[in-house]
PDB file of C-alpha atoms in Angstrom:
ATOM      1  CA  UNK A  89      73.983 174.388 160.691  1.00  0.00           C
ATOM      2  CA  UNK A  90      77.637 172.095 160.814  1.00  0.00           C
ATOM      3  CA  UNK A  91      79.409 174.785 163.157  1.00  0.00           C
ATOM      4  CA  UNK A  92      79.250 178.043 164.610  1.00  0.00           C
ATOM      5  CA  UNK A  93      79.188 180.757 162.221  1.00  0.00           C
ATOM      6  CA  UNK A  94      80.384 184.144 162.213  1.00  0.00           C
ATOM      7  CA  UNK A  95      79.981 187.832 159.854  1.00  0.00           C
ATOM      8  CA  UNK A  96      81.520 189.472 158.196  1.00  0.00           C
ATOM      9  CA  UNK A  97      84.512 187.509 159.132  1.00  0.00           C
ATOM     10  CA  UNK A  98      87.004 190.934 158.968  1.00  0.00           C
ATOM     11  CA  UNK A  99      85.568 194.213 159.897  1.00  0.00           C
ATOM     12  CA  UNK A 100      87.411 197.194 159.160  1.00  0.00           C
ATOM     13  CA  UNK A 101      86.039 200.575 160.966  1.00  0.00           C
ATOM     14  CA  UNK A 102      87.059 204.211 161.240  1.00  0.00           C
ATOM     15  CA  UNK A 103      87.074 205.231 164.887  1.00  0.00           C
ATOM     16  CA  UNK A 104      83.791 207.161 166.246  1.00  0.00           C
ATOM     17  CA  UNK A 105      81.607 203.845 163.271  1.00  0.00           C
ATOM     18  CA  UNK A 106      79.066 201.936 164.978  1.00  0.00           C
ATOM     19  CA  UNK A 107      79.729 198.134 164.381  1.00  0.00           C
ATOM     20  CA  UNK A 108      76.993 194.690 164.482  1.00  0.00           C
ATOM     21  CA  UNK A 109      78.495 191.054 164.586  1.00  0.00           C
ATOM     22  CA  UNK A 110      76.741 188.358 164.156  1.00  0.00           C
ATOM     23  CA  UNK A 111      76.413 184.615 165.507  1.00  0.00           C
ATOM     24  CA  UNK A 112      74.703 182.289 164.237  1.00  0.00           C
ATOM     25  CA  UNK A 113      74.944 179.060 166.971  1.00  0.00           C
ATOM     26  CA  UNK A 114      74.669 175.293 166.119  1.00  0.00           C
ATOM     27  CA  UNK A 115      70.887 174.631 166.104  1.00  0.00           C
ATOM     28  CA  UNK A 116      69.329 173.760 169.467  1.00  0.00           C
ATOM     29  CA  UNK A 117      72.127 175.249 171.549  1.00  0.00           C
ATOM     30  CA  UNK A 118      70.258 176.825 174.691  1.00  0.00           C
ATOM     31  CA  UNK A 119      73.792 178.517 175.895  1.00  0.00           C
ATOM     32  CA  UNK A 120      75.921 181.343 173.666  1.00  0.00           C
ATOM     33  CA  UNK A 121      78.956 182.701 174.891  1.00  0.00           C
ATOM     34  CA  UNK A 122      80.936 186.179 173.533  1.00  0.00           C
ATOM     35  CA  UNK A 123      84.510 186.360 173.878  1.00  0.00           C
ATOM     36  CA  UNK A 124      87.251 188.868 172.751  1.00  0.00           C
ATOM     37  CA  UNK A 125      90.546 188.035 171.789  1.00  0.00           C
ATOM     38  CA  UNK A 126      93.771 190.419 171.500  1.00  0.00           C
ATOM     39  CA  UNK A 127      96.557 189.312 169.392  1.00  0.00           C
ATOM     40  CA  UNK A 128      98.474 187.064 171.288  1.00  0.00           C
ATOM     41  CA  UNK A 129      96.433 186.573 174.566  1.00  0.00           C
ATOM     42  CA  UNK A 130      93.482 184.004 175.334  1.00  0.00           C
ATOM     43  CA  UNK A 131      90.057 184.983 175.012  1.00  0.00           C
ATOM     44  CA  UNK A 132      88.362 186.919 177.682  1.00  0.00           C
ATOM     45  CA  UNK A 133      84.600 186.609 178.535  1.00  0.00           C
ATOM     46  CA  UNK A 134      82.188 189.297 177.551  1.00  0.00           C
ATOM     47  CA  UNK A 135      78.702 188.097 178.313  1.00  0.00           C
ATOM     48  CA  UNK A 136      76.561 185.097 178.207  1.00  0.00           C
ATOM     49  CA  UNK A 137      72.885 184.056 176.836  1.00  0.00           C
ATOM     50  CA  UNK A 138      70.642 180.899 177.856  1.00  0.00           C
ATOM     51  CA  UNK A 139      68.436 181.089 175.376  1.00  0.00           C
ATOM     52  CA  UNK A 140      67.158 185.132 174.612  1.00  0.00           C
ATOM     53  CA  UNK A 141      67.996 185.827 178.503  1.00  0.00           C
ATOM     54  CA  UNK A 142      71.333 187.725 178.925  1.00  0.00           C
ATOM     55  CA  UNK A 143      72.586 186.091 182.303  1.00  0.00           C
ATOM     56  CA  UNK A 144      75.924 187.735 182.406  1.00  0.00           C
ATOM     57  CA  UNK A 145      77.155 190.436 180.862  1.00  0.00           C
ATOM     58  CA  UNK A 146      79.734 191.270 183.653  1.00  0.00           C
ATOM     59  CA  UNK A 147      82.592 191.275 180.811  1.00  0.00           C
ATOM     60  CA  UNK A 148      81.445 193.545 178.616  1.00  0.00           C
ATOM     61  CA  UNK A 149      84.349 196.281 178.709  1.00  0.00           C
ATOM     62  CA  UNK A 150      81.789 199.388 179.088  1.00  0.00           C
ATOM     63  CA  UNK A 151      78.513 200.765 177.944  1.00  0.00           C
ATOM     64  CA  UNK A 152      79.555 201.337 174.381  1.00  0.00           C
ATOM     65  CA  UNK A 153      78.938 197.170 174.125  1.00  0.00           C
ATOM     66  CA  UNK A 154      75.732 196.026 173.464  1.00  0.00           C
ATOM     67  CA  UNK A 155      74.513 192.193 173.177  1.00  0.00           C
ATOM     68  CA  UNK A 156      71.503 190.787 172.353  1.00  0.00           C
ATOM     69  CA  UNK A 157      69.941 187.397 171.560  1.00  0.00           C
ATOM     70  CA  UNK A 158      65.809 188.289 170.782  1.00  0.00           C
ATOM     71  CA  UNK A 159      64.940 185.112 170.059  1.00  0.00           C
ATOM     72  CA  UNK A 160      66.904 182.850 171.811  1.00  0.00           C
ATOM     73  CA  UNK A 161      68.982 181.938 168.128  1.00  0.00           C
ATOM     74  CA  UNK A 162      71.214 184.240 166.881  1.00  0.00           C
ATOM     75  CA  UNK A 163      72.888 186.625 168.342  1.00  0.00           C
ATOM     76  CA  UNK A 164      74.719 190.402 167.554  1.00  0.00           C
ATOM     77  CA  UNK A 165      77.371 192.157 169.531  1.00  0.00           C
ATOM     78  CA  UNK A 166      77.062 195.858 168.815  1.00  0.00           C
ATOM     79  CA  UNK A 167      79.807 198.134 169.603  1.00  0.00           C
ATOM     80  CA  UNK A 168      79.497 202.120 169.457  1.00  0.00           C
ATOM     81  CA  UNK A 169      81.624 204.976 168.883  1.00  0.00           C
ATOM     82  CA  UNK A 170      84.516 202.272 168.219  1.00  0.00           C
ATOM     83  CA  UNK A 171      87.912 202.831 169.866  1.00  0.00           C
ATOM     84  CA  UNK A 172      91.493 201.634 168.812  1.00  0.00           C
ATOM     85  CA  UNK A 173      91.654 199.515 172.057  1.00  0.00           C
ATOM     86  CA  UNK A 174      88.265 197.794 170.815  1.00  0.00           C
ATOM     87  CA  UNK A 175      90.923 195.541 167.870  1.00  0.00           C
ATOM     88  CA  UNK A 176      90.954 192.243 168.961  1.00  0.00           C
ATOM     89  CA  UNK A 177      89.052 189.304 167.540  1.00  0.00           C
ATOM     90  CA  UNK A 178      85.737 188.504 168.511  1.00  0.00           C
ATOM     91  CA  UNK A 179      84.338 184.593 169.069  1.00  0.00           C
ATOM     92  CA  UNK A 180      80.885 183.303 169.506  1.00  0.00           C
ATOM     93  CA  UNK A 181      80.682 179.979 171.185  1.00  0.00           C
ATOM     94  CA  UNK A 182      77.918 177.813 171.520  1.00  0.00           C
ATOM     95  CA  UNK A 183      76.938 174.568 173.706  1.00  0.00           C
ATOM     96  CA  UNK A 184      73.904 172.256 173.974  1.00  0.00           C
ATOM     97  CA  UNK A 185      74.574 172.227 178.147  1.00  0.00           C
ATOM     98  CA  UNK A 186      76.071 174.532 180.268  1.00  0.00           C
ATOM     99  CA  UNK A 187      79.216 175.219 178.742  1.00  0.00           C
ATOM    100  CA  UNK A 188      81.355 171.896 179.112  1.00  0.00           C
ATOM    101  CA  UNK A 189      81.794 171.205 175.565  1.00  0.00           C
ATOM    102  CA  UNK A 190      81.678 175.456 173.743  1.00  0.00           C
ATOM    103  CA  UNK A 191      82.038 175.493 169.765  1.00  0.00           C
ATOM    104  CA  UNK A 192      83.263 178.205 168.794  1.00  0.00           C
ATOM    105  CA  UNK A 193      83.369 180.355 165.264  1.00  0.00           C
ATOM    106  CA  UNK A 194      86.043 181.196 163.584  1.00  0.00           C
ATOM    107  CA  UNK A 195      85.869 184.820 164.897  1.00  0.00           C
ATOM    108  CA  UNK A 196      85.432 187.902 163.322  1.00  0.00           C
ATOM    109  CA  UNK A 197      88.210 190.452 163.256  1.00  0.00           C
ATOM    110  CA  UNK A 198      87.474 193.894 163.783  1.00  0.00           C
ATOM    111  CA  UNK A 199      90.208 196.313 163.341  1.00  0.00           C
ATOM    112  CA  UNK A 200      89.695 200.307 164.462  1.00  0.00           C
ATOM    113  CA  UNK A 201      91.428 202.908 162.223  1.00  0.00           C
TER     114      UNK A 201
ATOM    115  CA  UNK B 109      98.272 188.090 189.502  1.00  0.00           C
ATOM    116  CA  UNK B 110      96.096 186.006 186.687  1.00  0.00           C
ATOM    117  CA  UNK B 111      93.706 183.232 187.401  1.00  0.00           C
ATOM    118  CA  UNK B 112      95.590 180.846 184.834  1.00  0.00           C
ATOM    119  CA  UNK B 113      98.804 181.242 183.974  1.00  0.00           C
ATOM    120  CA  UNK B 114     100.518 179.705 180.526  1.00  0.00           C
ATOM    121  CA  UNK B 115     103.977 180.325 178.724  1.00  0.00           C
ATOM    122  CA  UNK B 116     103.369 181.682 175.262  1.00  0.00           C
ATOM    123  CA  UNK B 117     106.172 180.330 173.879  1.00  0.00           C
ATOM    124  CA  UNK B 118     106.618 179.766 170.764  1.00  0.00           C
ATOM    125  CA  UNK B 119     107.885 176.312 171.682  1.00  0.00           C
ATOM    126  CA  UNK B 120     109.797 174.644 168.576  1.00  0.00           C
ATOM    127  CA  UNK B 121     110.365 170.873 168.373  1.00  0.00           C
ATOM    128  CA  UNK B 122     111.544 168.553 165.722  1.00  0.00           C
ATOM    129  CA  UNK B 123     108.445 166.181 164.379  1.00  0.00           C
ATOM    130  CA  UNK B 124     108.515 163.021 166.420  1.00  0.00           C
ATOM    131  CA  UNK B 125     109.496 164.170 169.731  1.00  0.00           C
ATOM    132  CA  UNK B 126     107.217 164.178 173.065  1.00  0.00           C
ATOM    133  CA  UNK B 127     105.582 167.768 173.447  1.00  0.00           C
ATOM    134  CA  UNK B 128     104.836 169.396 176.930  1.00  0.00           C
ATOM    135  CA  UNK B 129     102.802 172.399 177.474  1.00  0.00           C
ATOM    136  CA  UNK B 130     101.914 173.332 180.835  1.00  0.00           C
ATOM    137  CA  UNK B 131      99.589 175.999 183.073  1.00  0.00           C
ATOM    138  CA  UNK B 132      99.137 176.819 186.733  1.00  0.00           C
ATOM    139  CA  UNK B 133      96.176 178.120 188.425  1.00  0.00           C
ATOM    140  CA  UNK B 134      95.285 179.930 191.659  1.00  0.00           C
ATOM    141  CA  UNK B 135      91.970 178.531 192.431  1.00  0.00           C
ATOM    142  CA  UNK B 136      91.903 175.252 194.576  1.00  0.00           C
ATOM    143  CA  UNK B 137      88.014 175.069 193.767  1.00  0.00           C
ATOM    144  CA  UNK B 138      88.552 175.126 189.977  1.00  0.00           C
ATOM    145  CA  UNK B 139      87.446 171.482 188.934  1.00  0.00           C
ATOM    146  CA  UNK B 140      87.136 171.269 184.471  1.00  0.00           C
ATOM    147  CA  UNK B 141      90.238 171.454 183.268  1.00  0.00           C
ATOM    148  CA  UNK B 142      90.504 171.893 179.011  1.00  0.00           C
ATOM    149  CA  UNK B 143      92.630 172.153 176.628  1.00  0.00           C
ATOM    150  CA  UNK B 144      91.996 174.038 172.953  1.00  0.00           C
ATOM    151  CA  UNK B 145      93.977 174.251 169.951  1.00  0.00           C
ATOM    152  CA  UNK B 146      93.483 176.981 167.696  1.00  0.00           C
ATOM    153  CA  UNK B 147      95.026 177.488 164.340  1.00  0.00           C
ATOM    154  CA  UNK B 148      96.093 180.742 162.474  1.00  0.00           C
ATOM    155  CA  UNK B 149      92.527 183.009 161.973  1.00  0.00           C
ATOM    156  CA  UNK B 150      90.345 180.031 163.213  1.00  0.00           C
ATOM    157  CA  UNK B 151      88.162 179.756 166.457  1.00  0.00           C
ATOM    158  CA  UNK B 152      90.011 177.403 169.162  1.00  0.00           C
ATOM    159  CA  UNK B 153      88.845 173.585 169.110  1.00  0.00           C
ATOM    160  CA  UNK B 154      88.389 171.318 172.001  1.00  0.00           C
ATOM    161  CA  UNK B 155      90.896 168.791 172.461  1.00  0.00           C
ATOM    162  CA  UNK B 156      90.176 167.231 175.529  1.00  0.00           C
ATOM    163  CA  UNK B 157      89.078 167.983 179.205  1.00  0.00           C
ATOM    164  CA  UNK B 158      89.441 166.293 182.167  1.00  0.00           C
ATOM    165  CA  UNK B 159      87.422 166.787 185.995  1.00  0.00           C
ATOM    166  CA  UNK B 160      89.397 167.108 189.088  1.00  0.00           C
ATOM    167  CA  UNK B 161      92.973 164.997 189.310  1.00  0.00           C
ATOM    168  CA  UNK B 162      94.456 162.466 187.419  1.00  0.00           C
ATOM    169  CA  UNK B 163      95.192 161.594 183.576  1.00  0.00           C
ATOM    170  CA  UNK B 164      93.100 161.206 180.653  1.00  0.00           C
ATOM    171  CA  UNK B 165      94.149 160.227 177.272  1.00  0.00           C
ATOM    172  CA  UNK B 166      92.642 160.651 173.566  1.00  0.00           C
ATOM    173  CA  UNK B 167      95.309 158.973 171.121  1.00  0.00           C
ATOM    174  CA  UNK B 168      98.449 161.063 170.916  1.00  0.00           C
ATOM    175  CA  UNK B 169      97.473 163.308 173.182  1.00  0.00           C
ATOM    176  CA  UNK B 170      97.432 162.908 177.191  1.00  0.00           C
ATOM    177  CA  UNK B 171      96.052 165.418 179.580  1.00  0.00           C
ATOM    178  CA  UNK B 172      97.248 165.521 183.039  1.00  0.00           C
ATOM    179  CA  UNK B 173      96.204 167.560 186.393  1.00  0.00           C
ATOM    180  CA  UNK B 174      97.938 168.254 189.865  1.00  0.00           C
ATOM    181  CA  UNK B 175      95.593 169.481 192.008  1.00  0.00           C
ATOM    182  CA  UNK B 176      97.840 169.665 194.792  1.00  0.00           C
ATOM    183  CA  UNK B 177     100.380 172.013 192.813  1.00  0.00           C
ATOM    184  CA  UNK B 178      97.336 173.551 190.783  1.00  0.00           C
ATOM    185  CA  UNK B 179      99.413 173.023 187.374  1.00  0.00           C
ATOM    186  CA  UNK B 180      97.847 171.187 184.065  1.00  0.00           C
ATOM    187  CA  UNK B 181      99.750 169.427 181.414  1.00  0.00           C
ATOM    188  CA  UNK B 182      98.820 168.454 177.803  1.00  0.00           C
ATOM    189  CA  UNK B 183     101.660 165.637 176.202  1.00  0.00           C
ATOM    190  CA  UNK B 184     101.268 164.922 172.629  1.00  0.00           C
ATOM    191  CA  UNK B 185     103.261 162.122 171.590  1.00  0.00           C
ATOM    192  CA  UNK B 186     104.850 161.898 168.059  1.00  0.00           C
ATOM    193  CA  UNK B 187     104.222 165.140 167.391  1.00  0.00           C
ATOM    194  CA  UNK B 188     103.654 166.211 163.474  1.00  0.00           C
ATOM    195  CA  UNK B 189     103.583 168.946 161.519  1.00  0.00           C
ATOM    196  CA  UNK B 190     100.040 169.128 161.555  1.00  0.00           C
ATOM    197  CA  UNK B 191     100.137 169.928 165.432  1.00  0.00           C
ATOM    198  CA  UNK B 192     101.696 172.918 164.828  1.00  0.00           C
ATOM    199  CA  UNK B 193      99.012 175.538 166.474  1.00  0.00           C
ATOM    200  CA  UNK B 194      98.616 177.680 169.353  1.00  0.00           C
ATOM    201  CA  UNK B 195      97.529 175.580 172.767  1.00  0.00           C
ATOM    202  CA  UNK B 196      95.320 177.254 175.134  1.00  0.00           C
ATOM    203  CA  UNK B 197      94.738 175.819 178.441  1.00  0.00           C
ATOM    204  CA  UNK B 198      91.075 176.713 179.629  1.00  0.00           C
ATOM    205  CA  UNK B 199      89.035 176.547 183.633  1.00  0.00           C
ATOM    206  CA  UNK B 200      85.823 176.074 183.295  1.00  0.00           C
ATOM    207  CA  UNK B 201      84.181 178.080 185.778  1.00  0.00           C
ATOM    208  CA  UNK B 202      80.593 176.218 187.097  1.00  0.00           C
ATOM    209  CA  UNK B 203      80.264 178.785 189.726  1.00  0.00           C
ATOM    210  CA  UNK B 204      80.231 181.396 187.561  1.00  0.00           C
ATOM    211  CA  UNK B 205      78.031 180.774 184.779  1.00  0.00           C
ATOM    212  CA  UNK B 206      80.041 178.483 183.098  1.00  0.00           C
ATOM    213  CA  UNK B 207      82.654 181.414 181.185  1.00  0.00           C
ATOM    214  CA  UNK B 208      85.810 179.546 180.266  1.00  0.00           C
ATOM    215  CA  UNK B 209      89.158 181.104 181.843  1.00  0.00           C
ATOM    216  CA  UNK B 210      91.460 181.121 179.460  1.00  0.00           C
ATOM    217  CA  UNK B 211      95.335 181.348 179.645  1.00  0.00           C
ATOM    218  CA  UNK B 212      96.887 182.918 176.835  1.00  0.00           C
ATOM    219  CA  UNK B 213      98.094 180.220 174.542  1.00  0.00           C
ATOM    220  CA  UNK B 214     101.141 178.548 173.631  1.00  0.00           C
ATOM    221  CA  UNK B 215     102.478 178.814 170.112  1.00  0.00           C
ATOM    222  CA  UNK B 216     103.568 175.357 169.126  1.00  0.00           C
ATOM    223  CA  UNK B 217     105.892 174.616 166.328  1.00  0.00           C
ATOM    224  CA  UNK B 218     106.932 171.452 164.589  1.00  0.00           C
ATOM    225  CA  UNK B 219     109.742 171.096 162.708  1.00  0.00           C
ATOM    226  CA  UNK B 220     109.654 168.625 160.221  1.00  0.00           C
TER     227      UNK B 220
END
């Protein structure tokens, strides 16, 4: 595709929901990045694919965050049992080499009632 | 204290004038340097980056890194309207799987 895109792009869950994002990277990008974003802070890194292998995933808050990337394309950030501290916006970012130019999507915002 | 450090403003400016935004970092080893610009509900764009010291420039914009006082600068000259965005300065980190540390944005606003 042109760019990065992300779904839905506004998520609205009751605490306790289970919630799936999706990525879908520029075509041919080996690298995929997750990041969350609270209102008014930069992003922070949550984990990070080469192709279907999860090489990092040192961000990732706690165990309730889930990541995956089965065939090395797109990818979905699961989140369980959602807390109010889990409200932020969540980017995808994509890049052909290792990271020096990332495209990112627009971000899907999750918000925990 | 943070890895990269960045005023979040808002910084207001009437269109025309000669915008700085500035970061510092605590790293000596940090060598990609980047600067985003993200509008309102969008993902940030890359402006420009630049490797270890010196000045690089892309049109209005000019990108500028101390090493020796670990602080990063992004000018943008005749600033418009259309610049008006949140700035986030970026380290790139190569030793660490290439993540992006990001500071946490500075809300620009033009005036026209």
């Amino acid at each position: 595709g042109a760019g990065v895109s992300q779904s839905p792009r506004y998520k609205v869950a009751k605490r306790g929901q289970d919630v799936a994002l999706r990525c879908d990277p520029i075509s041919g990008h080996v690298s995929l990045f997750w990041y969350q974003q609270a209102l008014g802070q930069g992003p922070e890194f949550l984990t990070y694919f080469q192709n279907e292998a999860q090489l990092d995933k040192s961000g990732l808050p706690s165990d309730r965050f889930f990541a995956e990337r089965p065939e090395g394309s797109v990818s979905t950030l699961k989140i369980q049992r959602t807390q109010q501290e889990d409200s932020a916006v969540y980017l995808c970012a994509s890049s052909s080499r290792r990271g020096t130019e990332a495209f990112f999507g627009q971000g899907t915002r999750l918000t925990v009632v | 204290q943070k890895e990269v450090e960045q005023d979040p403003g808002p910084l207001s400016v009437p269109e025309g004038a000669i915008v700085s935004l500035n970061c510092t970092y605590s790293n000596s080893a940090f060598q990609y340097f980047m600067w985003y610009r993200q509008y309102s509900r969008k993902g940030p764009e890359l402006l420009m980056y630049t490797y270890s010291s010196g000045n690089k420039e892309d049109g209005r914009f000019t990108a500028q890194v101390d090493k020796s006082s670990k602080y990063i600068s992004l000018f943008i000259r005749d600033s418009q309207p259309s610049d008006s965005a949140t700035y986030l300065c970026a380290i790139l980190r190569m030793d660490s799987n290439y993540q992006l540390i990001w500071g946490a944005g500075t809300k620009l606003i033009i005036k026209p």
